[in-house]
Structure formats: structure tokens, C-alpha cells
């Protein structure tokens, strides 16, 4: 039942993120906004609603059936947003779903951190590092979260 509520909520969050990203011309800023949205904004949205998915999944017993369809759908969608920020000659570094899977696993950790009292002071540096690794250029010139 929770997934029936969470799925539309997450899709609307990704809709808003995609709109923000598509409104930015600079690839560095666009990619930074993807990470900021996924790791900073979405975990804080609606009073930390994202944290509920972490709690729901933590309650699953090993024998219970869990569908990864929402995660897979969301990862594919975020890959498309990330790919729009990254030159095609860099797609080899993002093209096998490892990056977007890492992004969603990290999002869950950042969501837990919100519940524990705030953001990590390292988030700007982590976002800069990821942008630099993906784009192959120093992205620290961008504004901080």
C-alpha cells in the first residue's frame, strides 16, 4: 500500500527535478542540480517523506516479495537526465546503470541523515567530486549547496 503512495510522490519529485535541470544551460550546473536534487532536495521534501521508503524497505523480511520496478524505473529516468548533462564521449562512465544505482543508494543514506538531524557538511564536496569524476573536469567553480 505504501508503494501506491510513494511511487506517484517520487515520480512528481523527479518531474520537478527534470524541469529544473532542463532549465539550466551549463552542463556542470545541470549535473550539479541532478545530484543536489536527488541527494539534498528530495530527501528533505515534504518533511522528509523519502525516509519512509527506507523504513519500509528495512522492515521487509528476506522471504517477502519486493518489486524493484519503481527503483528500476526511477534509475532509468535519472540516467536520462544525467545523460543530458554529460557529453556523449563520457557516456562510457555512466552507461551501465551503476552510477544511477549508486545515486539512489546514496539518496537513501542522505534521507536517513535528514531524519537524524540535518545534512552532512560534506554534501557540496561530494557533489563536486561526483561531477568532476563524471565530466572529467574540476567542477568546484559552481555554487555550493
GROMACS .gro file of C-alpha atoms in nm:
model
  145
    1UNK     CA    1   0.000   0.000   0.000
    2UNK     CA    2   0.283   0.237   0.082
    3UNK     CA    3   0.432   0.192  -0.265
    4UNK     CA    4   0.100   0.308  -0.414
    5UNK     CA    5   0.156   0.641  -0.237
    6UNK     CA    6   0.533   0.660  -0.266
    7UNK     CA    7   0.553   0.585  -0.640
    8UNK     CA    8   0.349   0.889  -0.753
    9UNK     CA    9   0.525   1.108  -0.497
   10UNK     CA   10   0.869   1.006  -0.625
   11UNK     CA   11   0.763   1.050  -0.988
   12UNK     CA   12   0.643   1.404  -0.913
   13UNK     CA   13   0.974   1.481  -0.739
   14UNK     CA   14   1.163   1.354  -1.045
   15UNK     CA   15   0.934   1.559  -1.273
   16UNK     CA   16   1.024   1.874  -1.079
   17UNK     CA   17   1.395   1.784  -1.082
   18UNK     CA   18   1.391   1.725  -1.456
   19UNK     CA   19   1.221   2.062  -1.517
   20UNK     CA   20   1.483   2.241  -1.307
   21UNK     CA   21   1.770   2.063  -1.482
   22UNK     CA   22   1.634   2.128  -1.831
   23UNK     CA   23   1.617   2.499  -1.750
   24UNK     CA   24   1.994   2.516  -1.695
   25UNK     CA   25   2.228   2.561  -1.992
   26UNK     CA   26   2.570   2.489  -1.841
   27UNK     CA   27   2.640   2.111  -1.827
   28UNK     CA   28   2.831   2.142  -1.498
   29UNK     CA   29   2.543   2.328  -1.336
   30UNK     CA   30   2.292   2.082  -1.480
   31UNK     CA   31   2.475   1.780  -1.341
   32UNK     CA   32   2.524   1.953  -1.008
   33UNK     CA   33   2.148   2.017  -0.994
   34UNK     CA   34   2.077   1.647  -1.056
   35UNK     CA   35   2.291   1.545  -0.760
   36UNK     CA   36   2.160   1.829  -0.544
   37UNK     CA   37   1.801   1.736  -0.623
   38UNK     CA   38   1.848   1.366  -0.560
   39UNK     CA   39   2.070   1.392  -0.254
   40UNK     CA   40   1.959   1.719  -0.092
   41UNK     CA   41   1.618   1.838  -0.209
   42UNK     CA   42   1.423   1.513  -0.242
   43UNK     CA   43   1.534   1.375   0.097
   44UNK     CA   44   1.404   1.698   0.258
   45UNK     CA   45   1.084   1.734   0.056
   46UNK     CA   46   0.751   1.704   0.235
   47UNK     CA   47   0.900   1.685   0.579
   48UNK     CA   48   1.143   1.407   0.486
   49UNK     CA   49   0.879   1.184   0.325
   50UNK     CA   50   1.151   0.998   0.133
   51UNK     CA   51   1.273   0.848   0.460
   52UNK     CA   52   0.955   0.640   0.473
   53UNK     CA   53   1.076   0.424   0.184
   54UNK     CA   54   1.395   0.346   0.372
   55UNK     CA   55   1.192   0.243   0.677
   56UNK     CA   56   0.950   0.037   0.466
   57UNK     CA   57   1.230  -0.149   0.291
   58UNK     CA   58   1.416  -0.208   0.617
   59UNK     CA   59   1.105  -0.384   0.751
   60UNK     CA   60   1.099  -0.638   0.466
   61UNK     CA   61   1.188  -0.990   0.572
   62UNK     CA   62   1.424  -1.188   0.344
   63UNK     CA   63   1.140  -1.414   0.224
   64UNK     CA   64   0.897  -1.134   0.141
   65UNK     CA   65   0.845  -1.038  -0.220
   66UNK     CA   66   0.969  -0.696  -0.315
   67UNK     CA   67   0.932  -0.548  -0.661
   68UNK     CA   68   1.225  -0.339  -0.777
   69UNK     CA   69   1.017  -0.193  -1.061
   70UNK     CA   70   0.990   0.160  -0.912
   71UNK     CA   71   1.363   0.166  -0.840
   72UNK     CA   72   1.449   0.047  -1.191
   73UNK     CA   73   1.206   0.295  -1.350
   74UNK     CA   74   1.350   0.579  -1.139
   75UNK     CA   75   1.710   0.484  -1.212
   76UNK     CA   76   1.641   0.477  -1.585
   77UNK     CA   77   1.473   0.813  -1.569
   78UNK     CA   78   1.760   0.970  -1.374
   79UNK     CA   79   2.007   0.816  -1.620
   80UNK     CA   80   1.829   1.006  -1.897
   81UNK     CA   81   1.858   1.330  -1.701
   82UNK     CA   82   2.225   1.267  -1.624
   83UNK     CA   83   2.296   1.172  -1.986
   84UNK     CA   84   2.151   1.507  -2.095
   85UNK     CA   85   2.424   1.675  -1.886
   86UNK     CA   86   2.716   1.462  -1.998
   87UNK     CA   87   2.888   1.477  -2.337
   88UNK     CA   88   2.848   1.155  -2.534
   89UNK     CA   89   3.221   1.086  -2.517
   90UNK     CA   90   3.180   1.049  -2.137
   91UNK     CA   91   2.877   0.816  -2.152
   92UNK     CA   92   3.107   0.516  -2.116
   93UNK     CA   93   3.138   0.614  -1.749
   94UNK     CA   94   2.762   0.631  -1.686
   95UNK     CA   95   2.617   0.386  -1.937
   96UNK     CA   96   2.569   0.066  -1.738
   97UNK     CA   97   2.332   0.177  -1.458
   98UNK     CA   98   2.599   0.159  -1.187
   99UNK     CA   99   2.604   0.536  -1.143
  100UNK     CA  100   2.229   0.580  -1.109
  101UNK     CA  101   2.208   0.281  -0.876
  102UNK     CA  102   2.480   0.438  -0.660
  103UNK     CA  103   2.290   0.768  -0.671
  104UNK     CA  104   1.973   0.605  -0.536
  105UNK     CA  105   2.157   0.409  -0.268
  106UNK     CA  106   2.329   0.730  -0.157
  107UNK     CA  107   1.993   0.912  -0.164
  108UNK     CA  108   1.862   0.666   0.094
  109UNK     CA  109   2.161   0.741   0.315
  110UNK     CA  110   2.113   1.115   0.278
  111UNK     CA  111   1.743   1.067   0.362
  112UNK     CA  112   1.835   0.885   0.683
  113UNK     CA  113   2.076   1.164   0.765
  114UNK     CA  114   1.795   1.421   0.737
  115UNK     CA  115   1.596   1.214   0.986
  116UNK     CA  116   1.895   1.209   1.221
  117UNK     CA  117   1.919   1.584   1.237
  118UNK     CA  118   2.029   1.752   0.920
  119UNK     CA  119   2.254   1.742   0.622
  120UNK     CA  120   2.607   1.620   0.603
  121UNK     CA  121   2.855   1.908   0.593
  122UNK     CA  122   3.035   1.719   0.315
  123UNK     CA  123   2.747   1.719   0.062
  124UNK     CA  124   2.880   2.007  -0.152
  125UNK     CA  125   3.221   1.846  -0.172
  126UNK     CA  126   3.068   1.508  -0.255
  127UNK     CA  127   2.859   1.663  -0.533
  128UNK     CA  128   3.166   1.845  -0.670
  129UNK     CA  129   3.365   1.522  -0.661
  130UNK     CA  130   3.096   1.329  -0.848
  131UNK     CA  131   3.065   1.599  -1.114
  132UNK     CA  132   3.442   1.604  -1.158
  133UNK     CA  133   3.461   1.225  -1.185
  134UNK     CA  134   3.182   1.212  -1.442
  135UNK     CA  135   3.272   1.516  -1.651
  136UNK     CA  136   3.647   1.479  -1.613
  137UNK     CA  137   3.682   1.844  -1.521
  138UNK     CA  138   3.704   2.038  -1.196
  139UNK     CA  139   3.350   2.148  -1.111
  140UNK     CA  140   3.428   2.327  -0.786
  141UNK     CA  141   3.371   2.662  -0.950
  142UNK     CA  142   2.996   2.605  -0.915
  143UNK     CA  143   2.785   2.747  -0.629
  144UNK     CA  144   2.762   2.542  -0.313
  145UNK     CA  145   2.450   2.394  -0.154
   0.00000   0.00000   0.00000
